[in-house]
Amino acid sequence: MPELTHGVPRSFFVRDGAYYMPTERSRGPWNREHVIGMMVAGLLAHEVEQHLDGFHPARLTVDMFRAVPWAPLETRSRVVREGRRVKAIDASLLCEGREVSRASALLLRRSAEPPGRIAQPPEPEVPPPEQLESDEPWVGDAVGGSWETRSVRRPGEMEPAVRWTRLLQPLLPGVPLSPFVRAAAASDSASPLSNVSDQGLYFINADATLYLHRPPEGEWLCLAVRARGSQEGVAVAECALLDARGPVGRCLVASLAMPQGDRWAQAEGQLG
């Protein structure tokens, strides 16, 4: 039996044979009968990392083309290409035999850094999470204590565009959260962080792409919005991804506008 907190398993999923059974911690904010996007990305990352074998996960793209039901789920994966330095993986998330989300991953073999200096733009400087206060529990945290966020708030800014986050529960009972799964789950937060307005959140992401040039360290990960644009209800945003040591990669999302008057948009507007 999984360990419980107030009657709820201390994990986002539990295993039942070949199935992943979502717990209350995995319920989504848009619809309580759907799985939250961060756990869709986390579960697909967990499937992909079964193929790492010493490779580094440099990219993970998760396509969220269907709402993932809060129901028994299966994962499948295949090696598309396996070379000496590059490996490509496809993974699928299924419910009742139907694909409800998919991922593609690019795994690269690490080697020595070549000589020379390469010009690069400055990365954002953000205070460490220990210097910030915890945010109010996010409406998506169904049972509390599933994750924590701490936002950087600057005078004159409408809404924080820099936010630290950490998962407080494992994906599965007795399985420590890997750096890759932590980063994949965090990548889904790039959409609400970059798309919230003074009227609420009216965008939902249709994908999330994570790039990592090194594995993140520690529990806390920070997303800082670096670019964002939208027209005719389609938004694209980019966030820098950092840990306590510095930059680890990038998160990119493509989002769609939701119908005006959506209940979640109204709730998020009140929270903001």
PDB file of C-alpha atoms in Angstrom:
ATOM      1  CA  MET A   1       0.000   0.000   0.000  1.00  0.00           C
ATOM      2  CA  PRO A   2       1.307   3.495  -0.814  1.00  0.00           C
ATOM      3  CA  GLU A   3       2.015   5.885   2.049  1.00  0.00           C
ATOM      4  CA  LEU A   4      -0.937   8.185   2.706  1.00  0.00           C
ATOM      5  CA  THR A   5      -1.336  11.796   3.845  1.00  0.00           C
ATOM      6  CA  HIS A   6      -4.873  12.582   5.023  1.00  0.00           C
ATOM      7  CA  GLY A   7      -6.061   9.548   3.094  1.00  0.00           C
ATOM      8  CA  VAL A   8      -4.363  10.605  -0.167  1.00  0.00           C
ATOM      9  CA  PRO A   9      -1.338   8.687  -1.553  1.00  0.00           C
ATOM     10  CA  ARG A  10       1.907  10.633  -1.228  1.00  0.00           C
ATOM     11  CA  SER A  11       2.542  10.470  -4.965  1.00  0.00           C
ATOM     12  CA  PHE A  12       0.968  11.717  -8.184  1.00  0.00           C
ATOM     13  CA  PHE A  13       0.368   8.188  -9.504  1.00  0.00           C
ATOM     14  CA  VAL A  14       0.306   4.637  -8.188  1.00  0.00           C
ATOM     15  CA  ARG A  15       1.002   1.533 -10.251  1.00  0.00           C
ATOM     16  CA  ASP A  16      -1.554  -1.198 -10.845  1.00  0.00           C
ATOM     17  CA  GLY A  17       0.114  -3.726 -13.113  1.00  0.00           C
ATOM     18  CA  ALA A  18       0.709  -2.015 -16.452  1.00  0.00           C
ATOM     19  CA  TYR A  19      -1.449   0.973 -15.500  1.00  0.00           C
ATOM     20  CA  TYR A  20      -0.636   4.299 -13.893  1.00  0.00           C
ATOM     21  CA  MET A  21      -3.515   5.270 -11.630  1.00  0.00           C
ATOM     22  CA  PRO A  22      -3.673   9.052 -11.058  1.00  0.00           C
ATOM     23  CA  THR A  23      -4.206  10.136  -7.463  1.00  0.00           C
ATOM     24  CA  GLU A  24      -6.093  13.208  -6.270  1.00  0.00           C
ATOM     25  CA  ARG A  25      -2.815  15.146  -6.562  1.00  0.00           C
ATOM     26  CA  SER A  26      -2.940  14.802 -10.351  1.00  0.00           C
ATOM     27  CA  ARG A  27      -6.315  16.430 -10.941  1.00  0.00           C
ATOM     28  CA  GLY A  28      -6.191  19.368 -13.353  1.00  0.00           C
ATOM     29  CA  PRO A  29      -7.334  22.942 -12.716  1.00  0.00           C
ATOM     30  CA  TRP A  30      -9.350  23.330 -15.941  1.00  0.00           C
ATOM     31  CA  ASN A  31     -11.406  20.186 -15.328  1.00  0.00           C
ATOM     32  CA  ARG A  32     -11.205  17.990 -12.236  1.00  0.00           C
ATOM     33  CA  GLU A  33     -11.742  14.892 -14.397  1.00  0.00           C
ATOM     34  CA  HIS A  34      -8.523  15.547 -16.331  1.00  0.00           C
ATOM     35  CA  VAL A  35      -4.869  15.076 -15.364  1.00  0.00           C
ATOM     36  CA  ILE A  36      -2.868  18.276 -14.862  1.00  0.00           C
ATOM     37  CA  GLY A  37      -0.418  19.051 -17.670  1.00  0.00           C
ATOM     38  CA  MET A  38       2.684  19.001 -15.479  1.00  0.00           C
ATOM     39  CA  MET A  39       1.999  15.367 -14.603  1.00  0.00           C
ATOM     40  CA  VAL A  40       1.347  14.459 -18.243  1.00  0.00           C
ATOM     41  CA  ALA A  41       4.811  15.806 -19.043  1.00  0.00           C
ATOM     42  CA  GLY A  42       6.325  14.183 -15.949  1.00  0.00           C
ATOM     43  CA  LEU A  43       4.893  10.754 -16.736  1.00  0.00           C
ATOM     44  CA  LEU A  44       6.083  10.857 -20.352  1.00  0.00           C
ATOM     45  CA  ALA A  45       9.543  11.971 -19.170  1.00  0.00           C
ATOM     46  CA  HIS A  46       9.571   9.004 -16.799  1.00  0.00           C
ATOM     47  CA  GLU A  47       8.867   6.708 -19.742  1.00  0.00           C
ATOM     48  CA  VAL A  48      11.569   8.315 -21.884  1.00  0.00           C
ATOM     49  CA  GLU A  49      14.238   8.065 -19.192  1.00  0.00           C
ATOM     50  CA  GLN A  50      13.947   4.278 -19.254  1.00  0.00           C
ATOM     51  CA  HIS A  51      15.958   4.589 -22.502  1.00  0.00           C
ATOM     52  CA  LEU A  52      18.707   6.969 -21.300  1.00  0.00           C
ATOM     53  CA  ASP A  53      21.477   4.377 -20.872  1.00  0.00           C
ATOM     54  CA  GLY A  54      24.113   7.045 -20.266  1.00  0.00           C
ATOM     55  CA  PHE A  55      22.703   9.550 -22.768  1.00  0.00           C
ATOM     56  CA  HIS A  56      21.691  13.085 -21.793  1.00  0.00           C
ATOM     57  CA  PRO A  57      18.044  14.134 -22.440  1.00  0.00           C
ATOM     58  CA  ALA A  58      18.681  17.317 -24.438  1.00  0.00           C
ATOM     59  CA  ARG A  59      15.107  17.837 -25.651  1.00  0.00           C
ATOM     60  CA  LEU A  60      11.626  16.663 -24.742  1.00  0.00           C
ATOM     61  CA  THR A  61       8.548  17.830 -26.652  1.00  0.00           C
ATOM     62  CA  VAL A  62       5.144  16.881 -25.264  1.00  0.00           C
ATOM     63  CA  ASP A  63       2.106  17.307 -27.540  1.00  0.00           C
ATOM     64  CA  MET A  64      -1.074  17.748 -25.481  1.00  0.00           C
ATOM     65  CA  PHE A  65      -3.594  17.342 -28.276  1.00  0.00           C
ATOM     66  CA  ARG A  66      -6.273  15.773 -26.062  1.00  0.00           C
ATOM     67  CA  ALA A  67      -7.340  16.271 -22.475  1.00  0.00           C
ATOM     68  CA  VAL A  68      -5.897  13.359 -20.483  1.00  0.00           C
ATOM     69  CA  PRO A  69      -8.727  11.687 -18.516  1.00  0.00           C
ATOM     70  CA  TRP A  70      -8.330  11.169 -14.771  1.00  0.00           C
ATOM     71  CA  ALA A  71      -8.416   7.420 -15.356  1.00  0.00           C
ATOM     72  CA  PRO A  72      -6.036   4.441 -15.668  1.00  0.00           C
ATOM     73  CA  LEU A  73      -3.226   5.329 -18.079  1.00  0.00           C
ATOM     74  CA  GLU A  74      -0.605   3.358 -19.995  1.00  0.00           C
ATOM     75  CA  THR A  75       2.709   4.423 -21.513  1.00  0.00           C
ATOM     76  CA  ARG A  76       4.478   3.025 -24.539  1.00  0.00           C
ATOM     77  CA  SER A  77       7.740   3.992 -26.166  1.00  0.00           C
ATOM     78  CA  ARG A  78      10.026   3.028 -28.990  1.00  0.00           C
ATOM     79  CA  VAL A  79      13.534   3.844 -30.104  1.00  0.00           C
ATOM     80  CA  VAL A  80      13.260   5.693 -33.414  1.00  0.00           C
ATOM     81  CA  ARG A  81      17.002   5.913 -33.966  1.00  0.00           C
ATOM     82  CA  GLU A  82      19.904   4.680 -31.861  1.00  0.00           C
ATOM     83  CA  GLY A  83      23.347   5.893 -32.840  1.00  0.00           C
ATOM     84  CA  ARG A  84      26.656   6.225 -31.095  1.00  0.00           C
ATOM     85  CA  ARG A  85      26.066   9.878 -30.149  1.00  0.00           C
ATOM     86  CA  VAL A  86      22.392  10.539 -30.885  1.00  0.00           C
ATOM     87  CA  LYS A  87      19.267   8.629 -29.863  1.00  0.00           C
ATOM     88  CA  ALA A  88      15.643   9.515 -30.700  1.00  0.00           C
ATOM     89  CA  ILE A  89      12.687   8.238 -28.666  1.00  0.00           C
ATOM     90  CA  ASP A  90       8.934   8.410 -29.220  1.00  0.00           C
ATOM     91  CA  ALA A  91       6.576   7.883 -26.271  1.00  0.00           C
ATOM     92  CA  SER A  92       2.796   7.751 -25.996  1.00  0.00           C
ATOM     93  CA  LEU A  93       0.296   8.114 -23.165  1.00  0.00           C
ATOM     94  CA  LEU A  94      -2.848   6.051 -23.656  1.00  0.00           C
ATOM     95  CA  CYS A  95      -6.257   5.760 -22.025  1.00  0.00           C
ATOM     96  CA  GLU A  96      -8.411   2.774 -22.956  1.00  0.00           C
ATOM     97  CA  GLY A  97      -6.106   2.121 -25.882  1.00  0.00           C
ATOM     98  CA  ARG A  98      -6.430   5.619 -27.346  1.00  0.00           C
ATOM     99  CA  GLU A  99      -3.435   7.945 -27.532  1.00  0.00           C
ATOM    100  CA  VAL A 100      -4.166  11.043 -25.458  1.00  0.00           C
ATOM    101  CA  SER A 101      -0.703  12.639 -25.457  1.00  0.00           C
ATOM    102  CA  ARG A 102       2.684  11.939 -26.977  1.00  0.00           C
ATOM    103  CA  ALA A 103       6.306  12.945 -26.628  1.00  0.00           C
ATOM    104  CA  SER A 104       9.441  12.946 -28.718  1.00  0.00           C
ATOM    105  CA  ALA A 105      12.851  13.075 -27.104  1.00  0.00           C
ATOM    106  CA  LEU A 106      16.356  13.695 -28.391  1.00  0.00           C
ATOM    107  CA  LEU A 107      19.114  12.094 -26.316  1.00  0.00           C
ATOM    108  CA  LEU A 108      22.737  13.120 -26.831  1.00  0.00           C
ATOM    109  CA  ARG A 109      26.005  11.537 -25.717  1.00  0.00           C
ATOM    110  CA  ARG A 110      28.100  13.852 -23.557  1.00  0.00           C
ATOM    111  CA  SER A 111      31.736  14.599 -24.420  1.00  0.00           C
ATOM    112  CA  ALA A 112      34.454  17.167 -23.662  1.00  0.00           C
ATOM    113  CA  GLU A 113      33.776  20.862 -24.287  1.00  0.00           C
ATOM    114  CA  PRO A 114      35.680  22.212 -27.337  1.00  0.00           C
ATOM    115  CA  PRO A 115      38.110  25.127 -26.897  1.00  0.00           C
ATOM    116  CA  GLY A 116      37.255  28.777 -27.459  1.00  0.00           C
ATOM    117  CA  ARG A 117      34.869  31.399 -26.126  1.00  0.00           C
ATOM    118  CA  ILE A 118      31.350  31.702 -27.481  1.00  0.00           C
ATOM    119  CA  ALA A 119      29.366  34.919 -27.199  1.00  0.00           C
ATOM    120  CA  GLN A 120      26.072  34.595 -25.388  1.00  0.00           C
ATOM    121  CA  PRO A 121      23.413  36.966 -24.030  1.00  0.00           C
ATOM    122  CA  PRO A 122      23.210  37.572 -20.282  1.00  0.00           C
ATOM    123  CA  GLU A 123      20.967  35.271 -18.302  1.00  0.00           C
ATOM    124  CA  PRO A 124      18.414  36.615 -15.805  1.00  0.00           C
ATOM    125  CA  GLU A 125      19.611  37.212 -12.278  1.00  0.00           C
ATOM    126  CA  VAL A 126      17.032  36.040  -9.759  1.00  0.00           C
ATOM    127  CA  PRO A 127      17.089  35.809  -5.974  1.00  0.00           C
ATOM    128  CA  PRO A 128      17.266  32.276  -4.541  1.00  0.00           C
ATOM    129  CA  PRO A 129      14.007  30.715  -3.321  1.00  0.00           C
ATOM    130  CA  GLU A 130      15.200  30.881   0.302  1.00  0.00           C
ATOM    131  CA  GLN A 131      14.907  34.671   0.107  1.00  0.00           C
ATOM    132  CA  LEU A 132      11.284  34.600  -1.109  1.00  0.00           C
ATOM    133  CA  GLU A 133       7.969  33.901   0.566  1.00  0.00           C
ATOM    134  CA  SER A 134       5.777  31.016  -0.540  1.00  0.00           C
ATOM    135  CA  ASP A 135       2.890  31.907  -2.831  1.00  0.00           C
ATOM    136  CA  GLU A 136      -0.675  31.177  -1.850  1.00  0.00           C
ATOM    137  CA  PRO A 137      -1.564  27.559  -2.763  1.00  0.00           C
ATOM    138  CA  TRP A 138      -2.366  27.421  -6.451  1.00  0.00           C
ATOM    139  CA  VAL A 139      -5.940  26.456  -7.308  1.00  0.00           C
ATOM    140  CA  GLY A 140      -4.583  23.487  -9.277  1.00  0.00           C
ATOM    141  CA  ASP A 141      -3.143  21.866  -6.129  1.00  0.00           C
ATOM    142  CA  ALA A 142      -6.164  19.722  -5.340  1.00  0.00           C
ATOM    143  CA  VAL A 143      -5.107  18.451  -1.920  1.00  0.00           C
ATOM    144  CA  GLY A 144      -2.341  20.847  -0.858  1.00  0.00           C
ATOM    145  CA  GLY A 145       1.275  19.934  -0.299  1.00  0.00           C
ATOM    146  CA  SER A 146       1.820  18.629  -3.836  1.00  0.00           C
ATOM    147  CA  TRP A 147       4.044  21.472  -5.008  1.00  0.00           C
ATOM    148  CA  GLU A 148       5.223  24.886  -3.867  1.00  0.00           C
ATOM    149  CA  THR A 149       5.912  28.098  -5.772  1.00  0.00           C
ATOM    150  CA  ARG A 150       7.752  31.279  -4.824  1.00  0.00           C
ATOM    151  CA  SER A 151       7.456  34.266  -7.148  1.00  0.00           C
ATOM    152  CA  VAL A 152       9.787  37.191  -7.708  1.00  0.00           C
ATOM    153  CA  ARG A 153       7.648  40.327  -7.434  1.00  0.00           C
ATOM    154  CA  ARG A 154       9.069  43.619  -8.643  1.00  0.00           C
ATOM    155  CA  PRO A 155       7.478  47.073  -8.154  1.00  0.00           C
ATOM    156  CA  GLY A 156       5.374  48.149 -11.106  1.00  0.00           C
ATOM    157  CA  GLU A 157       5.059  44.675 -12.638  1.00  0.00           C
ATOM    158  CA  MET A 158       1.526  43.462 -13.313  1.00  0.00           C
ATOM    159  CA  GLU A 159       2.297  39.831 -12.514  1.00  0.00           C
ATOM    160  CA  PRO A 160       5.471  37.923 -11.607  1.00  0.00           C
ATOM    161  CA  ALA A 161       7.309  36.716 -14.693  1.00  0.00           C
ATOM    162  CA  VAL A 162       9.877  34.819 -12.596  1.00  0.00           C
ATOM    163  CA  ARG A 163       8.829  31.926 -10.420  1.00  0.00           C
ATOM    164  CA  TRP A 164      10.557  29.162  -8.476  1.00  0.00           C
ATOM    165  CA  THR A 165       8.733  25.850  -8.184  1.00  0.00           C
ATOM    166  CA  ARG A 166       9.344  22.479  -6.612  1.00  0.00           C
ATOM    167  CA  LEU A 167       7.402  19.234  -6.460  1.00  0.00           C
ATOM    168  CA  LEU A 168       6.787  18.013  -2.921  1.00  0.00           C
ATOM    169  CA  GLN A 169       5.689  14.479  -3.809  1.00  0.00           C
ATOM    170  CA  PRO A 170       7.195  11.762  -6.021  1.00  0.00           C
ATOM    171  CA  LEU A 171       5.700  10.702  -9.306  1.00  0.00           C
ATOM    172  CA  LEU A 172       5.346   7.150  -7.974  1.00  0.00           C
ATOM    173  CA  PRO A 173       5.573   5.702  -4.442  1.00  0.00           C
ATOM    174  CA  GLY A 174       9.129   4.878  -3.458  1.00  0.00           C
ATOM    175  CA  VAL A 175      10.616   6.270  -6.697  1.00  0.00           C
ATOM    176  CA  PRO A 176      12.698   9.428  -6.124  1.00  0.00           C
ATOM    177  CA  LEU A 177      12.012  12.274  -8.525  1.00  0.00           C
ATOM    178  CA  SER A 178      14.725  12.407 -11.169  1.00  0.00           C
ATOM    179  CA  PRO A 179      16.119  15.753 -12.388  1.00  0.00           C
ATOM    180  CA  PHE A 180      14.607  15.057 -15.825  1.00  0.00           C
ATOM    181  CA  VAL A 181      11.113  14.420 -14.462  1.00  0.00           C
ATOM    182  CA  ARG A 182      11.312  17.547 -12.287  1.00  0.00           C
ATOM    183  CA  ALA A 183      12.316  19.645 -15.291  1.00  0.00           C
ATOM    184  CA  ALA A 184       9.635  18.140 -17.538  1.00  0.00           C
ATOM    185  CA  ALA A 185       6.914  18.853 -14.978  1.00  0.00           C
ATOM    186  CA  ALA A 186       8.166  22.423 -14.556  1.00  0.00           C
ATOM    187  CA  SER A 187       8.126  23.045 -18.316  1.00  0.00           C
ATOM    188  CA  ASP A 188       4.329  22.936 -18.375  1.00  0.00           C
ATOM    189  CA  SER A 189       4.262  25.970 -16.038  1.00  0.00           C
ATOM    190  CA  ALA A 190       5.752  28.154 -18.788  1.00  0.00           C
ATOM    191  CA  SER A 191       2.269  28.716 -20.216  1.00  0.00           C
ATOM    192  CA  PRO A 192       0.427  30.076 -17.158  1.00  0.00           C
ATOM    193  CA  LEU A 193       3.489  32.082 -16.127  1.00  0.00           C
ATOM    194  CA  SER A 194       3.795  33.803 -19.513  1.00  0.00           C
ATOM    195  CA  ASN A 195       0.117  34.099 -20.462  1.00  0.00           C
ATOM    196  CA  VAL A 196      -1.652  35.381 -17.347  1.00  0.00           C
ATOM    197  CA  SER A 197      -3.065  38.919 -17.697  1.00  0.00           C
ATOM    198  CA  ASP A 198      -4.697  41.511 -15.461  1.00  0.00           C
ATOM    199  CA  GLN A 199      -8.011  39.949 -16.543  1.00  0.00           C
ATOM    200  CA  GLY A 200      -7.073  36.355 -15.729  1.00  0.00           C
ATOM    201  CA  LEU A 201      -5.640  33.342 -17.543  1.00  0.00           C
ATOM    202  CA  TYR A 202      -7.336  32.734 -20.890  1.00  0.00           C
ATOM    203  CA  PHE A 203      -4.703  30.561 -22.588  1.00  0.00           C
ATOM    204  CA  ILE A 204      -4.036  26.845 -22.246  1.00  0.00           C
ATOM    205  CA  ASN A 205      -0.942  25.277 -23.735  1.00  0.00           C
ATOM    206  CA  ALA A 206      -1.168  22.651 -26.458  1.00  0.00           C
ATOM    207  CA  ASP A 207       2.441  21.556 -26.004  1.00  0.00           C
ATOM    208  CA  ALA A 208       5.581  22.010 -23.922  1.00  0.00           C
ATOM    209  CA  THR A 209       9.161  21.697 -25.105  1.00  0.00           C
ATOM    210  CA  LEU A 210      12.041  21.348 -22.694  1.00  0.00           C
ATOM    211  CA  TYR A 211      15.696  21.870 -23.650  1.00  0.00           C
ATOM    212  CA  LEU A 212      18.434  20.926 -21.177  1.00  0.00           C
ATOM    213  CA  HIS A 213      22.143  21.536 -21.641  1.00  0.00           C
ATOM    214  CA  ARG A 214      22.840  20.004 -18.223  1.00  0.00           C
ATOM    215  CA  PRO A 215      20.803  18.128 -15.602  1.00  0.00           C
ATOM    216  CA  PRO A 216      19.212  20.418 -13.017  1.00  0.00           C
ATOM    217  CA  GLU A 217      20.349  20.131  -9.400  1.00  0.00           C
ATOM    218  CA  GLY A 218      18.220  20.227  -6.276  1.00  0.00           C
ATOM    219  CA  GLU A 219      14.484  20.468  -5.692  1.00  0.00           C
ATOM    220  CA  TRP A 220      13.896  24.043  -6.848  1.00  0.00           C
ATOM    221  CA  LEU A 221      13.611  25.098 -10.487  1.00  0.00           C
ATOM    222  CA  CYS A 222      13.048  28.649 -11.708  1.00  0.00           C
ATOM    223  CA  LEU A 223      11.229  29.780 -14.855  1.00  0.00           C
ATOM    224  CA  ALA A 224      11.850  33.319 -16.105  1.00  0.00           C
ATOM    225  CA  VAL A 225       9.853  34.572 -19.095  1.00  0.00           C
ATOM    226  CA  ARG A 226      12.231  35.708 -21.862  1.00  0.00           C
ATOM    227  CA  ALA A 227       9.874  36.191 -24.823  1.00  0.00           C
ATOM    228  CA  ARG A 228       6.163  36.079 -25.503  1.00  0.00           C
ATOM    229  CA  GLY A 229       3.820  37.012 -28.359  1.00  0.00           C
ATOM    230  CA  SER A 230       0.270  36.275 -29.450  1.00  0.00           C
ATOM    231  CA  GLN A 231      -2.156  37.074 -32.243  1.00  0.00           C
ATOM    232  CA  GLU A 232      -5.642  35.797 -33.063  1.00  0.00           C
ATOM    233  CA  GLY A 233      -5.681  33.513 -30.040  1.00  0.00           C
ATOM    234  CA  VAL A 234      -2.337  31.765 -30.643  1.00  0.00           C
ATOM    235  CA  ALA A 235       0.493  32.504 -28.198  1.00  0.00           C
ATOM    236  CA  VAL A 236       4.123  31.377 -28.175  1.00  0.00           C
ATOM    237  CA  ALA A 237       6.403  31.911 -25.185  1.00  0.00           C
ATOM    238  CA  GLU A 238       9.946  31.095 -24.089  1.00  0.00           C
ATOM    239  CA  CYS A 239      11.233  30.802 -20.526  1.00  0.00           C
ATOM    240  CA  ALA A 240      14.741  30.414 -19.204  1.00  0.00           C
ATOM    241  CA  LEU A 241      15.072  27.454 -16.845  1.00  0.00           C
ATOM    242  CA  LEU A 242      17.455  27.779 -13.893  1.00  0.00           C
ATOM    243  CA  ASP A 243      18.428  25.990 -10.725  1.00  0.00           C
ATOM    244  CA  ALA A 244      20.332  27.356  -7.734  1.00  0.00           C
ATOM    245  CA  ARG A 245      23.610  27.060  -9.679  1.00  0.00           C
ATOM    246  CA  GLY A 246      22.415  28.907 -12.773  1.00  0.00           C
ATOM    247  CA  PRO A 247      20.916  28.225 -16.237  1.00  0.00           C
ATOM    248  CA  VAL A 248      20.083  24.653 -17.191  1.00  0.00           C
ATOM    249  CA  GLY A 249      18.022  25.138 -20.360  1.00  0.00           C
ATOM    250  CA  ARG A 250      14.866  26.536 -21.930  1.00  0.00           C
ATOM    251  CA  CYS A 251      11.111  25.876 -21.913  1.00  0.00           C
ATOM    252  CA  LEU A 252       8.905  26.788 -24.885  1.00  0.00           C
ATOM    253  CA  VAL A 253       5.127  26.555 -25.208  1.00  0.00           C
ATOM    254  CA  ALA A 254       2.432  27.120 -27.825  1.00  0.00           C
ATOM    255  CA  SER A 255      -0.932  28.059 -26.336  1.00  0.00           C
ATOM    256  CA  LEU A 256      -4.513  28.571 -27.487  1.00  0.00           C
ATOM    257  CA  ALA A 257      -6.970  31.173 -26.216  1.00  0.00           C
ATOM    258  CA  MET A 258      -9.878  29.771 -24.253  1.00  0.00           C
ATOM    259  CA  PRO A 259     -13.480  31.006 -24.675  1.00  0.00           C
ATOM    260  CA  GLN A 260     -14.215  34.218 -22.799  1.00  0.00           C
ATOM    261  CA  GLY A 261     -15.957  33.732 -19.475  1.00  0.00           C
ATOM    262  CA  ASP A 262     -14.282  30.386 -18.774  1.00  0.00           C
ATOM    263  CA  ARG A 263     -14.627  29.526 -15.086  1.00  0.00           C
ATOM    264  CA  TRP A 264     -10.885  28.927 -14.659  1.00  0.00           C
ATOM    265  CA  ALA A 265     -10.028  32.272 -16.209  1.00  0.00           C
ATOM    266  CA  GLN A 266     -12.368  33.965 -13.765  1.00  0.00           C
ATOM    267  CA  ALA A 267     -10.896  32.101 -10.806  1.00  0.00           C
ATOM    268  CA  GLU A 268      -7.327  32.867 -11.865  1.00  0.00           C
ATOM    269  CA  GLY A 269      -8.240  36.533 -12.264  1.00  0.00           C
ATOM    270  CA  GLN A 270      -9.462  36.633  -8.679  1.00  0.00           C
ATOM    271  CA  LEU A 271      -6.280  34.976  -7.442  1.00  0.00           C
ATOM    272  CA  GLY A 272      -4.116  37.414  -9.378  1.00  0.00           C
TER     273      GLY A 272
END
